[in-house]
Amino acid sequence: MTLRLNGRDVAGGGTLLDVCRRERVAVPALCHDDRVEPGGHCRACMVEVDGRLAPACTTAATDGAVVDSDSARVRDYRRDLGELMAAESEPRARVAALVQEWGVQGSRYRRDALHATPLRDTQHPFLRLDMSACILCRLCARVCAEVQGQFVYAVEGRGAGARLSWGPGAFSDTACVACGACVSACPTGAISDVDRSSVERAAMPASTRQRGARQTIDRVVRTTCAYCGVGCQLDVAVAGDDIAFIEGAASAVNHRHLCVKGRYLHSFARHPERLTSPLLRRGKRLVAVSWQEAIAYVASELARYRDRTAVLASSRCTNEENYLLQKWARAGLHTNNVDCCARVCHAPSAAGMRRSFGAGAATNSLADIEASDLLFVCGSNTTESHPVVGARVKQAVLAGARLVVVDPRRTELAALADVHLAPRLGTNVPLLNSLAAVIVEEGLCDDSFVAERTRGFDEFARFVSDYRPEAVESVTGVPAREVRTAARMYAGARSPMQLHGLGVTEHVQGAEAVMLLCNLALLCGAVGRDGVGVNPLRGQNNVQGAADMGCQPDLMTGYAPVADAAARSRFEALWHRPVPSSPGLTLPRMYEAIDCGDIRAMFLLGENVVQTDPDAQRVRARLANLELLVVQEIFLTETARMAHVVLPGASAFEKDGTFTNAERRVQRVRRVLAPPGQARADSEILCDLMRAAGLAADYAGAREIFDEIRALAPMLAGADYDAVEAQGLQWPVTPAHPRGTATLHRDGFGSGAKAPLHCVAFTPSPALAGDARRPLRLTTGRVLEHYNSGSMTRRSEALRLACADFLEIHPDDARVRGVVDGDAVMVASEFGEAAAVAAVTDTVPPGTLFLSFHFPETGTNSVTSDVVDRLSDCPEYKVTAVEVRRAE
């Protein structure tokens, strides 16, 4: 197919705008954005086609067409369009440049009363709206709807009376989630934000927009977001020694989209409360000391305790830093007492999936969301905990995919779902067994897949017959007909894809519930191909990587068992030190060992366990009994305040290395800023500690550390650092698969030639036992605007969106207790009390409460229990027996 463009024969295909861009022919396109379908609203891209004017963005490039992008007729049209724009708006940014380029001087058109009194709104914490610059291209409305799925904007009126609207009231009262997609799309500056109000964007790529001209951008750095496990790619614009603003990068993970945290919550990096020098406890005070004194003190004290030391890694740190930490612990301190925060979130996912599939990681890619025709979201409030993935799920549903949600709360996705299964807290196991029972009973299995790739079906079929939906309805609270409908939908789908979160894992049977999710996939042949699978949504940015690096008491880098002599010998040959052969302690067992004196010292890398771990009062008491507590952090957290030594580390904006996201994608982290004061990159601090322990640690940088990791981790053996630079690589990356592996288990399972179907009986949590004094059941989780302990987000404008932890309570439960919306309340369990603000809502069912855990003054984890998952030692955050009363 060929056409004639400006007198030259060129290849056709796509739209005329596509052809012009391929041929580097400049055609203005104000309302075009590659994230949404062409709209043709702004009419700036008009070209002459076979003697008529047509919008290039919506006109197909057909064979034989004759196109002129700069004819006299086109130029006359653009001048007229420019005059209209000048009459109806105040041209700024790119529009102003185009109007000038088109030779517009004044306007023959008069500005009417509507456009003389434009809407303006500056009350939102982040967004700034000034409709005097709006040309009604509708791009903001389309991006909001088609990318984020919020539908905040609409066009009000018709013809000359049309204008952009967001409904009555202030913009901050709308359903806007502050993702900033509209800001990134707006070509005129009508929708901007606080970050861009004083920035000249001269250094940004051509796809971005001009906003102002007061502060100059020095450079733009591509890096990886340090919040949730999605791993969005960021283009960070730097002015001087601070972040000016952040744009979403055109990456395979986020396609230029971001959430409020990734785009706007970066001010913590230069917050005045950042730690800027080492601190050493002298009496009751922490006082500033030199790095030399701090390192010498830590090294000498830890040498006294060695195998009575416990080390906790951080999912907020890079792969390279976590690798160094566990290497230092094993080869320098001679202890396998190494764990990370995966223990308190997705350790059950890894344990359960290893038992079913042989690998404890997501089977598929996030891109498969678009390839699936049914999404099964279990125990994940995805639009708040993993917002960019949540937006992709919403878009898939709007495009026709069906949705089943398993969640006790009526979340945003639950409200959109074809079927919402709302089990009582703690009853995931009988519910998931009942779904399998329907699939088996009604003959909905993929018989050939079951026969060829699974084992134990006959025994399993007999077992699940006891969990028919009608038999367990009284336990789960889910009507049997809804269970049957969901099971039929899942089994009948061409490509059913599972996404699960902490609502599955943080239970006494968390790992076993993950095994039951695997059972469903195996029964329906929904694993080992594109568009399906079992996919845990990792909570923090590098949970997957911390586990991959060997920050576990029983597994070294690349999941090599410490008890395996052959595996140890590979590490010992490279490290030139012996590695202890006995598995170490998980985090809950570390706490128990403090009680009996077996652990005397702890080193915590970027973990605020006093706020994040359950039964927090007991955690605090145990830490107080340590003879040495060292905390490496960026803020003086509640845990750091208890330390004997505090080492000031670097934020993710201040270091180089890699993170591994929820889909096993290893991506680059690049230094954007220098650490403040005397703070240092965590890898530099760890190398000092390694040298003090007699280990060689003369690495030239992150690349050299990564090369050492590759030598020990088979799934990264082929992951060349240069190859990671672009879009990242999904492990396993082997010499045979140098571009990585998007989908696991295509040809078999690591658990054996055939995957087992697990028979898991229901064992109720102790929290489900009858308790007249505590008749309510509490579950906990995140909210959109904050992240885990909130040490970063609480030091940002997020406080204007969410300034406290709110307790969701059903109106019936509130009425009985005399609680009204906005009341200060106390939540009490047998472990302690938490203080929160009541949010009376029917998003939770009667008898169920929800409380977030982002503010230390709330004390959410003073209430949660010390009960742990039976297979992985993950705490049961998701169900605690409590009572609520109004605060006095």
PDB file of C-alpha atoms in Angstrom, residues 8 12 28 63 103 161 175 212 310 318 354 400 418-419 456 507 590 656 676 695 701 705 719 786 800 810 831 865 871:
ATOM      1  CA  ARG A   8       6.614  11.750  -2.450  1.00  0.00           C
ATOM      2  CA  GLY A  12       0.603   3.594   3.862  1.00  0.00           C
ATOM      3  CA  PRO A  28       0.021  19.507  14.746  1.00  0.00           C
ATOM      4  CA  ASP A  63      -3.758   3.135  -1.105  1.00  0.00           C
ATOM      5  CA  GLY A 103       0.622  33.672  11.542  1.00  0.00           C
ATOM      6  CA  GLY A 161     -22.155  27.167  24.507  1.00  0.00           C
ATOM      7  CA  ALA A 175     -14.198  11.305  41.983  1.00  0.00           C
ATOM      8  CA  GLY A 212       5.559  27.651  32.326  1.00  0.00           C
ATOM      9  CA  ALA A 310      19.214 -11.261  63.462  1.00  0.00           C
ATOM     10  CA  THR A 318      17.514  -2.447  45.703  1.00  0.00           C
ATOM     11  CA  ARG A 354       6.209 -23.380  45.267  1.00  0.00           C
ATOM     12  CA  GLY A 400     -15.775  -6.495  27.725  1.00  0.00           C
ATOM     13  CA  ASP A 418     -20.190  -9.368  37.448  1.00  0.00           C
ATOM     14  CA  VAL A 419     -20.066 -11.416  40.642  1.00  0.00           C
ATOM     15  CA  GLY A 456      -4.073 -36.524  42.497  1.00  0.00           C
ATOM     16  CA  HIS A 507      -4.374 -15.484  57.353  1.00  0.00           C
ATOM     17  CA  MET A 590      13.406 -13.944  65.910  1.00  0.00           C
ATOM     18  CA  ASP A 656      21.606   3.081  41.565  1.00  0.00           C
ATOM     19  CA  PRO A 676      21.128  14.884  51.949  1.00  0.00           C
ATOM     20  CA  LEU A 695      34.884  -9.464  53.664  1.00  0.00           C
ATOM     21  CA  GLY A 701      29.081   0.104  41.553  1.00  0.00           C
ATOM     22  CA  ILE A 705      27.237  -6.310  42.362  1.00  0.00           C
ATOM     23  CA  ALA A 719      20.404 -10.994  32.561  1.00  0.00           C
ATOM     24  CA  HIS A 786      -0.576   6.264  51.621  1.00  0.00           C
ATOM     25  CA  ARG A 800      -4.438  16.940  52.382  1.00  0.00           C
ATOM     26  CA  HIS A 810     -21.347  -0.603  59.225  1.00  0.00           C
ATOM     27  CA  PHE A 831      -3.564  -7.463  72.454  1.00  0.00           C
ATOM     28  CA  SER A 865      -2.653 -10.658  66.802  1.00  0.00           C
ATOM     29  CA  LEU A 871       3.314 -22.806  56.540  1.00  0.00           C
TER      30      LEU A 871
END
